[in-house]
Tab-separated table of C-alpha atoms and ligand atoms in Angstrom:
chain	number	residue	atom	x	y	z
A	1	MET	CA	26.818	18.639	26.699
A	2	THR	CA	24.698	15.876	25.285
A	3	LEU	CA	21.355	16.649	23.844
A	4	PRO	CA	19.410	13.728	25.133
A	5	ILE	CA	16.701	12.773	22.381
A	6	THR	CA	13.958	9.969	22.981
A	7	VAL	CA	11.799	8.538	20.733
A	8	VAL	CA	8.524	7.523	21.761
A	9	THR	CA	7.227	4.737	19.238
A	10	LEU	CA	5.538	1.517	18.475
A	11	PHE	CA	8.592	0.356	16.631
A	12	PRO	CA	11.772	0.966	18.819
A	13	ASP	CA	13.185	-2.150	16.707
A	14	MET	CA	13.759	0.692	13.957
A	15	PHE	CA	16.117	2.532	16.162
A	16	PRO	CA	19.003	3.126	16.254
A	17	GLY	CA	19.138	1.980	12.714
A	18	PRO	CA	20.946	4.527	10.427
A	19	LEU	CA	21.623	6.824	13.299
A	20	ASP	CA	24.419	4.441	14.286
A	21	VAL	CA	26.731	4.737	11.319
A	22	SER	CA	28.979	7.445	9.951
A	23	ILE	CA	28.565	11.038	11.384
A	24	MET	CA	25.634	9.997	13.875
A	25	LYS	CA	27.672	7.485	15.380
A	26	ARG	CA	30.757	9.563	15.889
A	27	ALA	CA	28.439	12.183	17.367
A	28	GLN	CA	27.075	9.668	19.877
A	29	ASP	CA	30.484	8.580	20.498
A	30	LYS	CA	31.645	12.132	21.344
A	31	GLY	CA	28.733	12.421	23.481
A	32	LEU	CA	26.805	15.174	21.653
A	33	PHE	CA	23.622	13.454	21.904
A	34	SER	CA	22.085	10.160	23.181
A	35	LEU	CA	19.487	8.143	21.896
A	36	SER	CA	16.684	6.248	23.608
A	37	THR	CA	13.171	4.938	22.783
A	38	VAL	CA	10.307	4.221	24.911
A	39	GLN	CA	7.668	1.331	23.862
A	40	ILE	CA	4.188	2.955	23.598
A	41	ARG	CA	2.604	-0.531	24.189
A	42	ASP	CA	4.297	-0.892	27.518
A	43	PHE	CA	1.839	1.499	28.380
A	44	ALA	CA	-1.306	0.025	27.173
A	45	PHE	CA	-3.798	-1.691	29.395
A	46	GLY	CA	-5.469	-5.067	29.547
A	47	LYS	CA	-4.381	-8.436	28.301
A	48	HIS	CA	-4.132	-7.438	24.770
A	49	LYS	CA	-2.202	-4.443	25.571
A	50	THR	CA	-4.451	-2.390	22.933
A	51	VAL	CA	-3.143	0.913	22.052
A	52	ASP	CA	-5.573	1.932	19.448
A	53	ASP	CA	-9.227	1.998	18.744
A	54	THR	CA	-11.812	3.162	16.090
A	55	PRO	CA	-12.487	6.915	15.687
A	56	TYR	CA	-15.514	8.654	17.256
A	57	GLY	CA	-17.513	10.105	14.440
A	58	GLY	CA	-16.812	6.775	12.093
A	59	GLY	CA	-14.546	6.676	9.185
A	60	ALA	CA	-11.591	4.768	8.291
A	61	GLY	CA	-8.465	3.564	10.136
A	62	MET	CA	-7.650	3.345	14.008
A	63	VAL	CA	-6.625	6.047	16.070
A	64	MET	CA	-3.843	5.677	19.112
A	65	ARG	CA	-5.341	6.255	22.375
A	66	ALA	CA	-4.703	9.344	24.400
A	67	ASP	CA	-4.138	7.742	27.827
A	68	VAL	CA	-1.837	5.236	26.600
A	69	VAL	CA	0.323	7.558	24.329
A	70	ALA	CA	0.252	10.326	27.409
A	71	ASN	CA	1.525	7.750	29.836
A	72	ALA	CA	4.309	6.808	27.342
A	73	ILE	CA	5.366	10.547	26.976
A	74	ARG	CA	5.141	11.214	30.684
A	75	HIS	CA	7.539	8.164	31.448
A	76	ALA	CA	9.938	9.858	28.815
A	77	LYS	CA	9.258	13.180	30.551
A	78	LYS	CA	10.671	11.340	33.787
A	79	GLU	CA	14.411	11.242	32.011
A	80	SER	CA	14.200	14.616	30.792
A	81	PRO	CA	11.490	16.751	32.361
A	82	ASN	CA	12.134	20.008	30.369
A	83	ALA	CA	12.572	18.156	26.912
A	84	LYS	CA	10.464	19.661	24.178
A	85	VAL	CA	7.858	17.239	22.906
A	86	VAL	CA	7.571	17.209	19.188
A	87	PHE	CA	4.944	15.190	17.145
A	88	MET	CA	6.086	13.917	14.044
A	89	SER	CA	2.908	14.760	11.952
A	90	PRO	CA	1.895	15.328	8.036
A	91	SER	CA	-0.122	18.232	9.411
A	92	GLY	CA	2.371	19.820	11.330
A	93	VAL	CA	4.638	22.962	10.786
A	94	LYS	CA	7.207	22.096	7.639
A	95	PHE	CA	10.564	21.170	8.867
A	96	ASP	CA	13.767	23.113	7.664
A	97	GLN	CA	17.112	24.026	8.307
A	98	ASN	CA	16.246	26.704	10.663
A	99	LYS	CA	14.302	24.310	12.675
A	100	ALA	CA	16.810	22.048	13.010
A	101	ARG	CA	19.418	24.657	14.224
A	102	GLU	CA	16.874	25.689	16.821
A	103	LEU	CA	16.084	22.366	18.056
A	104	ALA	CA	20.011	21.736	18.366
A	105	LYS	CA	20.110	24.421	20.849
A	106	HIS	CA	17.497	22.947	23.008
A	107	LYS	CA	19.851	21.090	25.558
A	108	ASP	CA	17.450	19.998	27.847
A	109	GLY	CA	16.459	17.571	25.210
A	110	LEU	CA	13.883	16.417	22.521
A	111	ILE	CA	11.175	13.649	22.878
A	112	LEU	CA	9.957	12.850	19.544
A	113	LEU	CA	6.445	11.107	19.228
A	114	CYS	CA	5.705	8.867	16.461
A	115	GLY	CA	2.244	8.156	15.244
A	116	HIS	CA	0.931	5.062	13.315
A	117	TYR	CA	-2.391	4.018	11.643
A	118	GLU	CA	-4.799	7.391	11.219
A	119	GLY	CA	-2.952	9.084	13.878
A	120	ILE	CA	-3.231	10.039	17.519
A	121	ASP	CA	-6.241	11.375	19.531
A	122	ASP	CA	-6.140	14.810	19.346
A	123	ARG	CA	-6.473	15.447	23.328
A	124	VAL	CA	-3.064	14.158	23.799
A	125	LEU	CA	-1.430	16.620	21.534
A	126	GLN	CA	-3.122	19.381	23.291
A	127	SER	CA	-2.162	18.383	26.853
A	128	GLU	CA	1.324	16.932	26.257
A	129	VAL	CA	2.877	18.112	22.736
A	130	ASP	CA	4.743	21.388	22.257
A	131	GLU	CA	5.136	21.120	18.438
A	132	GLU	CA	4.065	19.358	15.438
A	133	ILE	CA	6.561	18.899	12.906
A	134	SER	CA	6.001	17.459	9.294
A	135	ILE	CA	9.119	16.561	7.211
A	136	GLY	CA	7.212	17.301	3.982
A	137	ASP	CA	4.124	17.222	1.917
A	138	TYR	CA	3.671	13.667	1.763
A	139	VAL	CA	2.140	10.993	4.020
A	140	LEU	CA	4.389	8.220	5.558
A	141	SER	CA	2.987	5.127	7.146
A	142	GLY	CA	4.466	6.016	10.522
A	143	GLY	CA	6.406	8.982	12.369
A	144	GLU	CA	9.482	6.690	12.742
A	145	LEU	CA	11.423	7.720	9.537
A	146	ALA	CA	10.483	11.322	10.026
A	147	ALA	CA	12.041	11.180	13.531
A	148	MET	CA	15.125	9.692	12.021
A	149	VAL	CA	15.244	12.397	9.444
A	150	VAL	CA	14.991	15.176	12.336
A	151	VAL	CA	17.409	13.568	14.461
A	152	ASP	CA	19.941	13.631	11.723
A	153	ALA	CA	19.694	17.105	10.724
A	154	VAL	CA	19.494	18.264	14.620
A	155	VAL	CA	22.936	16.550	15.134
A	156	ARG	CA	24.583	17.657	12.085
A	157	ASN	CA	23.712	21.344	13.602
A	158	ILE	CA	25.713	20.605	17.057
A	159	PRO	CA	28.789	22.363	15.932
A	160	GLU	CA	31.131	19.847	17.094
A	161	SER	CA	29.372	17.137	15.216
A	162	LEU	CA	30.862	17.815	11.980
A	163	GLY	CA	35.019	17.041	11.526
A	164	ASN	CA	37.118	18.838	9.206
A	165	GLU	CA	36.014	17.258	5.990
A	166	GLU	CA	32.535	18.349	6.407
A	167	THR	CA	31.440	21.712	7.249
A	168	LEU	CA	28.283	23.591	8.319
A	169	ASP	CA	28.695	26.916	6.670
A	170	GLU	CA	28.894	26.218	2.942
A	171	GLU	CA	26.195	23.692	2.600
A	172	SER	CA	22.833	24.305	1.003
A	173	PHE	CA	20.663	26.894	2.870
A	174	ASP	CA	23.605	28.262	4.783
A	175	ILE	CA	24.964	30.061	1.546
A	176	GLU	CA	23.298	33.737	1.384
A	177	SER	CA	23.049	35.933	-1.406
A	178	GLU	CA	23.894	39.570	-1.429
A	179	ARG	CA	19.875	40.193	-1.284
A	180	GLY	CA	19.732	37.685	1.788
A	181	GLU	CA	18.257	34.577	-0.134
A	182	LYS	CA	19.299	31.118	1.056
A	183	LEU	CA	20.622	29.418	-1.741
A	184	LEU	CA	21.492	25.863	-2.794
A	185	GLU	CA	24.931	24.594	-2.841
A	186	TYR	CA	27.195	25.093	-5.756
A	187	PRO	CA	28.536	22.251	-7.464
A	188	HIS	CA	31.831	20.293	-6.305
A	189	TYR	CA	34.520	18.637	-8.103
A	190	THR	CA	37.527	16.429	-7.242
A	191	ARG	CA	39.988	14.179	-9.181
A	192	PRO	CA	40.719	13.588	-11.986
A	193	VAL	CA	40.407	16.914	-13.524
A	194	SER	CA	39.225	15.318	-16.890
A	195	TRP	CA	36.868	12.583	-16.858
A	196	GLU	CA	34.680	11.142	-20.159
A	197	GLY	CA	35.048	14.384	-21.802
A	198	GLN	CA	34.095	16.873	-18.918
A	199	ASP	CA	36.599	18.825	-17.363
A	200	VAL	CA	36.731	20.662	-14.185
A	201	PRO	CA	35.907	24.240	-14.499
A	202	ASP	CA	38.931	26.210	-15.136
A	203	VAL	CA	38.384	28.729	-12.549
A	204	LEU	CA	38.663	26.047	-9.711
A	205	THR	CA	42.033	25.010	-10.700
A	206	SER	CA	43.332	28.759	-10.846
A	207	GLY	CA	43.981	29.459	-7.594
A	208	HIS	CA	42.259	32.974	-7.846
A	209	HIS	CA	40.289	32.980	-4.481
A	210	LYS	CA	37.996	35.806	-5.381
A	211	ASN	CA	37.107	34.176	-8.685
A	212	ILE	CA	36.180	31.075	-7.160
A	213	GLU	CA	33.972	32.521	-4.767
A	214	LYS	CA	32.122	34.525	-7.280
A	215	TRP	CA	31.894	31.589	-9.488
A	216	ARG	CA	30.629	29.564	-6.812
A	217	MET	CA	28.058	32.205	-5.688
A	218	GLU	CA	26.881	32.380	-9.517
A	219	LYS	CA	26.522	28.527	-9.596
A	220	ALA	CA	24.659	28.514	-6.387
A	221	PHE	CA	22.327	31.128	-7.767
A	222	GLU	CA	21.647	29.291	-10.831
A	223	LYS	CA	21.023	26.263	-9.363
A	224	THR	CA	18.404	27.617	-6.855
A	225	LYS	CA	16.832	29.485	-9.830
A	226	LYS	CA	16.449	26.338	-11.481
A	227	ASN	CA	15.489	23.761	-8.733
A	228	ARG	CA	14.080	26.148	-5.862
A	229	PRO	CA	12.988	29.493	-7.600
A	230	ASP	CA	10.593	29.899	-4.456
A	231	LEU	CA	13.863	30.595	-2.473
A	232	LEU	CA	14.324	33.540	-4.471
A	233	LYS	CA	12.959	37.089	-3.647
A	234	GLY	CA	11.095	37.791	-6.987
B	1	SAH	N1	-4.308	10.420	8.968
B	1	SAH	C1	-2.959	11.156	8.906
B	1	SAH	C2	-1.701	10.235	8.446
B	1	SAH	C3	-1.515	9.396	9.512
B	1	SAH	S1	0.086	8.792	9.127
B	1	SAH	C4	-3.297	12.205	8.260
B	1	SAH	O1	-4.038	12.261	7.145
B	1	SAH	O2	-2.610	13.366	8.406
B	1	SAH	C5	0.972	7.757	10.199
B	1	SAH	C6	1.711	8.620	11.164
B	1	SAH	O3	3.324	8.836	10.476
B	1	SAH	C7	1.690	10.027	11.743
B	1	SAH	O4	0.767	10.212	12.737
B	1	SAH	C8	2.908	10.761	11.562
B	1	SAH	O5	3.512	10.399	13.071
B	1	SAH	C9	3.436	10.128	10.760
B	1	SAH	N2	4.141	10.870	9.385
B	1	SAH	C10	3.373	10.641	8.133
B	1	SAH	N3	3.524	11.594	7.274
B	1	SAH	C11	4.440	12.287	7.865
B	1	SAH	C12	5.075	13.449	7.724
B	1	SAH	N4	5.346	14.232	6.466
B	1	SAH	N5	5.800	14.112	8.512
B	1	SAH	C13	6.023	13.474	9.654
B	1	SAH	N6	5.285	12.639	10.401
B	1	SAH	C14	4.674	11.987	9.392
């Protein structure tokens, strides 16, 4: 089954970009997802094809017009009428692995709306958008990079998209402590066993699977405590 993804953007030239290499390319070749773009400017009116205007109430910047953006979204919906419309926005709900997993299951497809300038007239969000997603607490110049991040994370979570060399259930956020906390990933090592005075921890070459598992859990916990204490319960 193919997950159809449409990006509604003023800059379709940015796509597929990184979404056409490595794991993403293979997933597309396998038919796990399809990627298309809709150019918002094609739905602008008049000779100048204007998509934005000054904000009511004053203030800096330009706001993308509701009518133009809505027409672009409705065009995307013709192809996938039950797709979930997601607006990429710094004021959205924060994106995470759970959300990526949830969106990967939405087989009716995703329409990712990218803003630019100050943002988009709020009325189109009310009438056309199902969810607003932020990829983090910082402001990007446009939604395109955010959309790429979401596509990559979502597609990785379509089970068939990863080969044997990668796996889904032992990654950061998939490892769980006994208390049900999501942990970051434990450290990895490969050959050579000794490098510039640093040796691979003995336990990993011991062949003792129980001990290896225990060691990895400890390391995952240490790492989480150091870098992301917010993930741990008290
Ligand atoms: N004035 C807006 C920022 C606009 S940035 C504000 O203060 O909220 C322009 C566009 O970039 C946004 O419409 C959105 O589509 C995208 N964008 C910026 N930061 C983002 C983030 N952290 N996550 C997702 N999209 C983002």
